Tab-separated table of C-alpha atoms in Angstrom:
chain	number	residue	atom	x	y	z
A	177	MET	CA	5.673	17.949	-25.801
A	178	THR	CA	2.703	15.967	-24.498
A	179	THR	CA	0.088	17.331	-22.144
A	180	LEU	CA	-0.815	14.547	-19.745
A	181	ALA	CA	-4.173	15.729	-18.515
A	182	ALA	CA	-7.733	14.646	-18.220
A	183	PRO	CA	-10.080	16.985	-20.151
A	184	GLY	CA	-11.159	18.860	-17.040
A	185	ASP	CA	-7.570	19.439	-15.928
A	186	ALA	CA	-6.166	20.807	-19.156
A	187	ALA	CA	-6.253	24.415	-18.006
A	188	VAL	CA	-4.412	23.859	-14.737
A	189	LEU	CA	-2.025	20.920	-15.263
A	190	PRO	CA	1.435	21.689	-16.597
A	191	SER	CA	2.699	20.183	-19.817
A	192	LEU	CA	5.096	17.277	-19.309
A	193	GLY	CA	7.579	15.984	-21.798
A	194	TYR	CA	7.887	12.520	-20.245
A	195	PRO	CA	5.685	9.601	-19.197
A	196	LEU	CA	4.489	8.999	-15.656
A	197	TYR	CA	5.535	6.058	-13.497
A	198	ASP	CA	2.814	5.562	-10.909
A	199	ALA	CA	3.624	3.719	-7.663
A	200	ASP	CA	0.034	3.210	-6.563
A	201	GLN	CA	-2.800	1.990	-8.723
A	202	HIS	CA	-5.377	-0.646	-7.820
A	203	TYR	CA	-7.689	-3.210	-9.307
A	204	TYR	CA	-11.005	-4.350	-7.887
A	205	GLU	CA	-11.064	-8.075	-7.204
A	206	THR	CA	-13.543	-10.585	-8.569
A	207	ALA	CA	-15.751	-12.425	-6.089
A	208	ASP	CA	-13.600	-15.573	-6.275
A	209	ALA	CA	-10.251	-13.836	-5.813
A	210	LEU	CA	-9.608	-15.421	-2.416
A	211	THR	CA	-11.172	-18.791	-3.128
A	212	ARG	CA	-10.517	-19.749	-6.781
A	213	HIS	CA	-7.291	-21.559	-5.905
A	214	LEU	CA	-8.008	-22.171	-2.227
A	215	ALA	CA	-7.897	-25.694	-0.814
A	216	PRO	CA	-11.374	-26.964	0.188
A	217	GLU	CA	-10.534	-27.195	3.885
A	218	TYR	CA	-10.022	-23.420	4.023
A	219	LYS	CA	-12.916	-22.289	1.825
A	220	ARG	CA	-15.328	-22.505	4.753
A	221	LEU	CA	-13.478	-19.548	6.325
A	222	ILE	CA	-14.630	-17.176	3.575
A	223	LYS	CA	-18.303	-16.475	3.026
A	224	ILE	CA	-20.073	-14.019	0.730
A	225	LEU	CA	-23.440	-13.237	2.315
A	226	GLN	CA	-26.540	-11.244	1.453
A	227	THR	CA	-27.858	-9.117	4.320
A	228	PRO	CA	-31.613	-8.676	4.908
A	229	ASP	CA	-31.396	-5.168	3.443
A	230	GLY	CA	-29.960	-6.542	0.200
A	231	ARG	CA	-26.284	-5.703	0.701
A	232	THR	CA	-23.418	-8.066	-0.101
A	233	ARG	CA	-20.924	-8.551	2.697
A	234	MET	CA	-17.923	-10.787	3.232
A	235	VAL	CA	-17.154	-12.722	6.392
A	236	ILE	CA	-13.627	-14.050	6.887
A	237	ASN	CA	-12.884	-16.358	9.817
A	238	ASN	CA	-16.283	-15.467	11.310
A	239	LYS	CA	-15.318	-11.781	11.281
A	240	LEU	CA	-17.022	-9.148	9.172
A	241	TYR	CA	-14.828	-7.566	6.525
A	242	THR	CA	-15.559	-3.835	6.832
A	243	THR	CA	-12.946	-2.053	4.708
A	244	ASN	CA	-15.170	-1.947	1.598
A	245	PRO	CA	-18.978	-1.847	1.780
A	246	ASP	CA	-19.372	-4.477	-0.981
A	247	PRO	CA	-16.183	-6.487	-1.652
A	248	THR	CA	-17.586	-7.864	-4.933
A	249	PHE	CA	-17.610	-4.318	-6.419
A	250	PRO	CA	-20.614	-4.254	-8.761
A	251	THR	CA	-20.585	-0.498	-8.207
A	252	VAL	CA	-17.796	1.703	-6.859
A	253	ALA	CA	-17.161	5.308	-5.938
A	254	ALA	CA	-15.682	7.423	-8.721
A	255	PRO	CA	-11.898	7.960	-8.673
A	256	GLY	CA	-10.844	10.876	-6.498
A	257	VAL	CA	-14.201	11.808	-4.955
A	258	PHE	CA	-12.605	11.995	-1.482
A	259	GLU	CA	-9.881	14.402	-2.603
A	260	GLN	CA	-11.168	17.502	-0.821
A	261	TYR	CA	-11.812	15.518	2.352
A	262	PHE	CA	-8.202	14.350	2.433
A	263	ARG	CA	-6.994	17.848	1.671
A	264	SER	CA	-8.711	18.793	4.958
A	265	ASN	CA	-11.144	20.957	3.015
A	266	ASN	CA	-14.381	19.618	4.499
A	267	THR	CA	-15.868	23.030	5.170
A	268	GLU	CA	-19.438	21.689	5.463
A	269	GLY	CA	-18.533	19.057	8.043
A	270	ARG	CA	-19.811	16.114	6.003
A	271	GLU	CA	-19.111	12.512	6.944
A	272	LEU	CA	-16.713	10.719	4.628
A	273	ALA	CA	-19.490	8.526	3.213
A	274	ALA	CA	-21.316	11.659	2.070
A	275	PHE	CA	-18.494	12.418	-0.377
A	276	VAL	CA	-19.185	9.235	-2.326
A	277	GLY	CA	-22.110	10.681	-4.208
A	278	ARG	CA	-23.627	8.537	-6.913
A	279	LEU	CA	-21.905	5.186	-7.327
A	280	GLN	CA	-20.740	4.193	-10.798
A	281	GLU	CA	-20.783	0.762	-12.378
A	282	SER	CA	-17.449	-1.019	-12.252
A	283	GLN	CA	-15.443	-0.226	-15.398
A	284	PRO	CA	-13.556	-2.781	-17.540
A	285	GLU	CA	-10.199	-1.209	-16.663
A	286	TYR	CA	-10.838	-1.960	-12.990
A	287	THR	CA	-10.855	-5.714	-13.588
A	288	ASP	CA	-9.203	-6.400	-16.956
A	289	ARG	CA	-5.514	-5.901	-17.657
A	290	ASP	CA	-5.850	-5.165	-21.373
A	291	ALA	CA	-8.472	-2.508	-20.664
A	292	ARG	CA	-6.125	-1.093	-18.020
A	293	ILE	CA	-3.271	-0.900	-20.522
A	294	ALA	CA	-5.520	1.217	-22.738
A	295	LYS	CA	-6.357	3.402	-19.730
A	296	LEU	CA	-2.648	3.802	-18.887
A	297	ASP	CA	-2.104	5.028	-22.442
A	298	GLU	CA	-4.880	7.577	-21.942
A	299	GLN	CA	-3.397	8.640	-18.586
A	300	GLY	CA	0.128	9.023	-19.934
A	301	VAL	CA	1.374	6.342	-17.535
A	302	ALA	CA	4.234	4.216	-18.836
A	303	ALA	CA	4.071	1.718	-15.967
A	304	THR	CA	2.415	1.338	-12.601
A	305	ILE	CA	2.606	-0.743	-9.474
A	306	MET	CA	-0.747	-2.545	-9.341
A	307	LEU	CA	-2.061	-3.291	-5.863
A	308	PRO	CA	-4.990	-5.192	-4.378
A	309	THR	CA	-8.054	-3.622	-2.839
A	310	VAL	CA	-9.407	-6.491	-0.742
A	311	GLY	CA	-6.127	-8.394	-0.679
A	312	VAL	CA	-4.290	-5.989	1.630
A	313	ALA	CA	-7.103	-6.011	4.186
A	314	VAL	CA	-7.570	-9.690	5.043
A	315	GLU	CA	-4.528	-10.457	7.199
A	316	GLY	CA	-5.943	-8.784	10.281
A	317	LEU	CA	-8.922	-11.127	10.221
A	318	LEU	CA	-6.758	-14.261	10.222
A	319	THR	CA	-3.976	-13.592	12.715
A	320	ASP	CA	-5.238	-16.408	14.951
A	321	LYS	CA	-4.916	-18.920	12.086
A	322	PRO	CA	-1.459	-18.484	10.475
A	323	ASP	CA	-1.719	-21.669	8.398
A	324	ALA	CA	-5.050	-20.583	6.928
A	325	LEU	CA	-3.725	-17.063	6.398
A	326	HIS	CA	-0.806	-18.314	4.328
A	327	ALA	CA	-3.044	-20.683	2.363
A	328	ILE	CA	-5.410	-17.830	1.498
A	329	ILE	CA	-2.493	-15.566	0.583
A	330	GLU	CA	-1.061	-18.165	-1.789
A	331	ALA	CA	-4.499	-18.716	-3.333
A	332	PHE	CA	-4.925	-14.964	-3.790
A	333	ASN	CA	-1.498	-14.612	-5.389
A	334	ARG	CA	-2.366	-17.364	-7.849
A	335	TRP	CA	-5.496	-15.385	-8.724
A	336	ILE	CA	-3.257	-12.354	-9.396
A	337	GLU	CA	-1.149	-14.514	-11.688
A	338	ASP	CA	-4.303	-15.551	-13.581
A	339	GLU	CA	-5.803	-12.105	-13.959
A	340	TRP	CA	-2.943	-9.585	-13.980
A	341	GLY	CA	0.462	-11.281	-14.005
A	342	TYR	CA	3.425	-9.799	-12.176
A	343	SER	CA	4.837	-7.786	-15.069
A	344	TYR	CA	2.230	-7.552	-17.799
A	345	GLN	CA	3.773	-5.938	-20.897
A	346	ASP	CA	6.425	-4.571	-18.517
A	347	ARG	CA	3.838	-1.913	-17.576
A	348	ILE	CA	1.509	-3.448	-14.992
A	349	ILE	CA	3.771	-4.495	-12.133
A	350	SER	CA	1.485	-6.371	-9.756
A	351	THR	CA	2.358	-7.063	-6.146
A	352	PRO	CA	1.793	-10.476	-4.605
A	353	VAL	CA	0.633	-10.192	-1.001
A	354	LEU	CA	2.814	-11.729	1.701
A	355	SER	CA	2.645	-12.129	5.457
A	356	LEU	CA	5.431	-12.813	7.943
A	357	ALA	CA	3.101	-14.602	10.362
A	358	ASP	CA	4.903	-17.892	9.739
A	359	PRO	CA	8.540	-17.142	8.794
A	360	ASP	CA	9.065	-20.406	6.912
A	361	LEU	CA	5.834	-20.135	4.932
A	362	ALA	CA	6.649	-16.487	4.166
A	363	VAL	CA	9.967	-17.504	2.606
A	364	LYS	CA	8.329	-20.363	0.726
A	365	GLU	CA	5.760	-18.059	-0.881
A	366	LEU	CA	8.372	-15.362	-1.543
A	367	GLU	CA	10.477	-17.911	-3.408
A	368	ARG	CA	7.435	-19.107	-5.359
A	369	VAL	CA	6.407	-15.620	-6.513
A	370	ARG	CA	10.046	-14.746	-7.215
A	371	ASP	CA	10.194	-17.683	-9.602
A	372	ALA	CA	6.866	-16.564	-11.117
A	373	GLY	CA	8.388	-13.182	-11.994
A	374	ALA	CA	7.442	-10.867	-9.108
A	375	ARG	CA	9.516	-7.673	-8.892
A	376	ILE	CA	7.816	-6.245	-5.820
A	377	VAL	CA	5.780	-7.735	-2.966
A	378	VAL	CA	3.506	-6.100	-0.429
A	379	LEU	CA	3.208	-6.435	3.336
A	380	VAL	CA	0.869	-4.729	5.783
A	381	PRO	CA	2.643	-2.508	8.336
A	382	GLY	CA	2.531	-3.147	12.046
A	383	PRO	CA	3.958	-5.811	14.333
A	384	VAL	CA	3.904	-9.342	12.976
A	385	ARG	CA	1.032	-11.223	14.616
A	386	ALA	CA	0.549	-14.977	14.830
A	387	GLY	CA	-2.002	-15.971	17.418
A	388	ALA	CA	-0.849	-14.670	20.788
A	389	ILE	CA	2.688	-14.050	19.505
A	390	THR	CA	3.750	-10.633	18.228
A	391	ARG	CA	7.176	-9.831	16.838
A	392	SER	CA	9.015	-6.965	15.263
A	393	PRO	CA	9.674	-7.451	11.540
A	394	GLY	CA	13.274	-6.805	12.567
A	395	ASN	CA	13.423	-9.970	14.646
A	396	PRO	CA	16.241	-12.178	13.312
A	397	VAL	CA	13.707	-14.991	12.805
A	398	PHE	CA	12.720	-13.134	9.602
A	399	ASP	CA	16.264	-12.707	8.297
A	400	ARG	CA	15.895	-15.447	5.690
A	401	PHE	CA	12.892	-13.579	4.260
A	402	TRP	CA	14.773	-10.271	4.058
A	403	ALA	CA	17.859	-11.990	2.649
A	404	THR	CA	15.822	-13.749	-0.044
A	405	ALA	CA	14.177	-10.491	-1.134
A	406	ALA	CA	17.492	-8.618	-1.136
A	407	GLU	CA	19.307	-11.311	-3.098
A	408	ALA	CA	16.532	-11.449	-5.716
A	409	GLY	CA	16.344	-7.654	-6.028
A	410	ILE	CA	12.680	-7.764	-5.029
A	411	VAL	CA	11.349	-4.530	-3.543
A	412	VAL	CA	9.404	-5.088	-0.340
A	413	SER	CA	6.579	-2.579	-0.143
A	414	TYR	CA	4.343	-1.702	2.770
A	415	HIS	CA	0.808	-0.597	1.951
A	416	THR	CA	-1.709	0.680	4.463
A	417	GLY	CA	-3.948	-2.102	5.716
A	418	GLU	CA	-5.388	-3.524	8.898
A	419	ALA	CA	-2.252	-3.164	11.013
A	420	GLY	CA	-3.509	-4.352	14.383
A	421	TYR	CA	-3.695	-0.954	16.022
A	422	GLU	CA	-7.301	-1.393	17.085
A	423	TRP	CA	-5.985	-2.402	20.509
A	424	VAL	CA	-4.549	1.105	20.885
A	425	ALA	CA	-7.896	2.633	19.946
A	426	GLU	CA	-9.689	0.338	22.376
A	427	LYS	CA	-7.341	1.299	25.227
A	428	TRP	CA	-8.403	4.886	24.660
A	429	GLY	CA	-12.098	4.023	24.546
A	430	GLU	CA	-12.532	3.863	20.771
A	431	GLY	CA	-14.305	1.203	18.712
A	432	ALA	CA	-13.091	-0.935	15.832
A	433	PHE	CA	-11.957	0.612	12.549
A	434	GLU	CA	-14.429	0.807	9.646
A	435	GLY	CA	-13.529	2.003	6.183
A	436	LEU	CA	-15.946	4.949	5.865
A	437	ARG	CA	-16.113	5.994	9.500
A	438	THR	CA	-13.711	7.820	11.741
A	439	THR	CA	-13.721	9.722	15.020
A	440	PRO	CA	-11.472	12.533	16.246
A	441	LEU	CA	-8.986	10.637	18.424
A	442	PRO	CA	-7.881	7.950	15.915
A	443	GLU	CA	-7.706	10.649	13.253
A	444	ILE	CA	-5.469	12.829	15.436
A	445	MET	CA	-3.343	9.843	16.451
A	446	GLN	CA	-3.316	8.526	12.857
A	447	LEU	CA	-3.697	5.013	14.227
A	448	HIS	CA	-4.548	3.427	10.886
A	449	VAL	CA	-2.141	5.185	8.513
A	450	GLU	CA	0.881	7.116	9.795
A	451	ARG	CA	1.418	5.452	13.172
A	452	PRO	CA	1.754	1.851	11.872
A	453	ILE	CA	4.151	2.686	9.055
A	454	GLN	CA	6.297	4.948	11.227
A	455	ASP	CA	6.576	2.233	13.862
A	456	THR	CA	7.336	-0.425	11.238
A	457	ILE	CA	10.153	1.508	9.589
A	458	ALA	CA	11.478	2.438	13.030
A	459	ALA	CA	11.602	-1.282	13.841
A	460	LEU	CA	13.497	-2.076	10.636
A	461	VAL	CA	16.040	0.620	11.470
A	462	GLY	CA	16.222	0.069	15.223
A	463	HIS	CA	16.433	-3.698	14.990
A	464	GLY	CA	19.180	-3.631	12.392
A	465	VAL	CA	17.466	-5.070	9.305
A	466	PHE	CA	19.250	-2.706	6.932
A	467	GLU	CA	22.562	-3.310	8.667
A	468	ARG	CA	22.221	-7.064	8.156
A	469	HIS	CA	20.781	-6.800	4.622
A	470	PRO	CA	22.528	-3.899	2.890
A	471	ALA	CA	20.972	-4.646	-0.522
A	472	LEU	CA	17.381	-4.550	0.745
A	473	LYS	CA	14.946	-2.030	-0.787
A	474	VAL	CA	11.725	-1.053	1.000
A	475	ALA	CA	8.937	1.166	-0.362
A	476	THR	CA	6.021	2.645	1.559
A	477	ILE	CA	2.848	3.150	-0.471
A	478	GLU	CA	-0.443	4.823	0.439
A	479	ALA	CA	0.891	5.660	3.876
A	480	GLY	CA	1.733	9.306	3.239
A	481	SER	CA	4.993	10.941	4.233
A	482	THR	CA	4.494	13.359	7.128
A	483	TRP	CA	5.646	10.592	9.476
A	484	VAL	CA	9.050	10.653	7.749
A	485	LEU	CA	9.854	14.096	9.141
A	486	ASP	CA	9.298	13.050	12.739
A	487	LEU	CA	10.938	9.650	12.291
A	488	VAL	CA	14.146	11.153	10.891
A	489	ARG	CA	14.263	13.485	13.892
A	490	ARG	CA	13.764	10.559	16.273
A	491	ILE	CA	16.399	8.427	14.553
A	492	ARG	CA	18.894	11.285	14.578
A	493	ASN	CA	18.286	11.885	18.285
A	494	ALA	CA	18.718	8.198	19.097
A	495	TYR	CA	21.977	8.065	17.144
A	496	GLY	CA	23.257	11.099	19.011
A	497	LYS	CA	22.484	9.482	22.378
A	498	ILE	CA	23.633	5.893	21.743
A	499	PRO	CA	25.850	5.831	18.644
A	500	GLN	CA	27.555	2.675	19.903
A	501	LYS	CA	24.281	0.762	19.370
A	502	PHE	CA	24.331	1.341	15.602
A	503	ALA	CA	26.710	-0.243	13.107
A	504	VAL	CA	26.115	2.585	10.605
A	505	ASP	CA	24.547	6.050	10.643
A	506	PRO	CA	20.833	5.122	10.912
A	507	VAL	CA	19.582	8.285	9.221
A	508	GLU	CA	21.728	7.603	6.176
A	509	SER	CA	20.679	3.944	6.292
A	510	PHE	CA	17.015	4.993	6.251
A	511	ARG	CA	17.625	7.301	3.316
A	512	GLU	CA	19.502	4.585	1.435
A	513	HIS	CA	17.004	1.761	1.864
A	514	VAL	CA	13.527	3.348	1.959
A	515	TRP	CA	11.446	4.897	-0.849
A	516	VAL	CA	8.294	6.824	0.079
A	517	ALA	CA	5.135	7.657	-1.878
A	518	PRO	CA	3.690	10.840	-0.301
A	519	PHE	CA	0.047	11.766	-0.299
A	520	TYR	CA	-0.869	14.540	-2.708
A	521	GLU	CA	-1.580	16.826	0.240
A	522	ASP	CA	1.866	16.358	1.820
A	523	ASP	CA	4.716	18.895	1.977
A	524	LEU	CA	7.066	17.727	-0.776
A	525	LEU	CA	9.765	20.297	0.008
A	526	ALA	CA	9.971	19.144	3.627
A	527	LEU	CA	10.034	15.512	2.490
A	528	LYS	CA	12.863	16.267	0.062
A	529	ASP	CA	14.913	17.707	2.924
A	530	ALA	CA	14.219	14.730	5.197
A	531	LEU	CA	14.515	11.843	2.730
A	532	GLY	CA	16.286	13.107	-0.360
A	533	ILE	CA	14.670	13.692	-3.735
A	534	GLY	CA	15.890	10.415	-5.224
A	535	HIS	CA	13.735	8.254	-2.956
A	536	ILE	CA	10.378	9.997	-3.420
A	537	ILE	CA	7.949	8.192	-5.733
A	538	PHE	CA	4.500	9.373	-6.668
A	539	GLY	CA	1.331	7.320	-6.380
A	540	SER	CA	-2.120	8.327	-7.574
A	541	ASP	CA	-4.144	5.573	-5.809
A	542	TRP	CA	-6.252	5.413	-8.978
A	543	PRO	CA	-9.119	4.441	-9.215
A	544	HIS	CA	-9.818	4.559	-5.483
A	545	PRO	CA	-11.996	7.387	-4.180
A	546	GLU	CA	-9.306	8.605	-1.768
A	547	GLY	CA	-6.830	9.005	-4.612
A	548	LEU	CA	-6.723	11.427	-7.517
A	549	PRO	CA	-9.249	11.620	-10.362
A	550	THR	CA	-6.368	11.242	-12.826
A	551	PRO	CA	-2.717	10.386	-12.068
A	552	ALA	CA	-1.351	13.446	-13.862
A	553	ALA	CA	-3.161	15.670	-11.352
A	554	PHE	CA	-0.265	14.995	-8.963
A	555	ALA	CA	1.830	17.302	-11.156
A	556	ARG	CA	-0.077	20.272	-9.720
A	557	ASP	CA	1.105	19.497	-6.202
A	558	ALA	CA	4.621	18.736	-7.438
A	559	ALA	CA	4.823	22.182	-9.077
A	560	VAL	CA	6.474	23.508	-5.883
A	561	LEU	CA	9.605	21.608	-6.982
A	562	SER	CA	12.056	22.367	-9.736
A	563	ASP	CA	11.338	20.797	-13.111
A	564	GLU	CA	14.251	18.406	-12.580
A	565	ASP	CA	13.047	17.292	-9.154
A	566	ARG	CA	9.471	16.957	-10.338
A	567	LYS	CA	10.560	14.662	-13.168
A	568	LEU	CA	12.414	12.468	-10.680
A	569	ILE	CA	9.277	12.036	-8.572
A	570	LEU	CA	6.786	11.643	-11.402
A	571	SER	CA	8.896	9.429	-13.618
A	572	ASP	CA	12.545	8.558	-13.071
A	573	ASN	CA	12.682	7.375	-9.454
A	574	LEU	CA	10.144	4.558	-9.756
A	575	LYS	CA	11.471	3.549	-13.167
A	576	SER	CA	14.894	3.135	-11.589
A	577	LEU	CA	13.623	1.413	-8.443
A	578	LEU	CA	11.799	-1.275	-10.447
A	579	GLN	CA	14.552	-1.421	-13.105
A	580	LEU	CA	12.029	-0.854	-15.905
């Protein structure tokens, strides 16, 4: 039996007799990730600038990128340093930025796939979904230029193919980024990455925005996209990103979202995490996407799971009031088509009751500061479950979902 534990966790982590399958790990992009393969006419939209105080910032479409302080990542926060903050254990009332502490130099495993394979071996991780850091945060800055958005997305995906591949050694399963802003271009890029070997793609939750037009992802105009993914067996994942909910914050007198800053009202409303994903999955259910595409698989990553409990209640109530509006039981449809990666601080027993144990997948968010210091640390929180259920979450469910 192998103990999958970092040295500091050995006394408190349980011993596991199986490898981990992690639904949420990240790389840090190189400075040319968005531009290496970008056509010259679009390169002017992306600028890396030095501020008078010596900081490196990125401007996209004349808008400041604020999700990460320095999107070139010469130094980064250590993995998991925000853990106590996100466990709501901020007893000293510190701002989130104060949890960063001393920055560390970027490590080889953050940017190099062979170094990451070695790190996965050390972590006891058999395979992981590998997600962008910058890549999931650019769409919101380009909604007024759908053509440029899709060009930048394709260029970024080609960078992923250069640096990480879509299924490196069958262990690093990278996600190309897609947008539905232009339905035809979305299908075109989905077909391209399908042919390049993608098993899973990633979208940002929220209504689909293209200039002044907003649509539900359940609008039939996107059916060819959903059908293409379903036919290819490609999992469509949603990962927290800039979802367009700043208009809600502004209506309530709040300012724009910044990565290391928050205020009480958006935090209570969960405008940047739980609200967008709950609304998005509600739209897929309510607008019949799963009814029209019964083979479709959707995963939600780094969006937590407490929203699931309320959404299941809402869906059940709607079905009880207007059953004639649904072709199938929408609660069962949700449970059949959606997989959810909870946060480590979430109630796994309540999620099991709402979703079913077979559709819960674990994600460590390593090496991001809001994640866990080591993926195996999730086993502590999963100890409330039976050994059989814990193994499903930590290993078997994601392995099955990705057909590894």
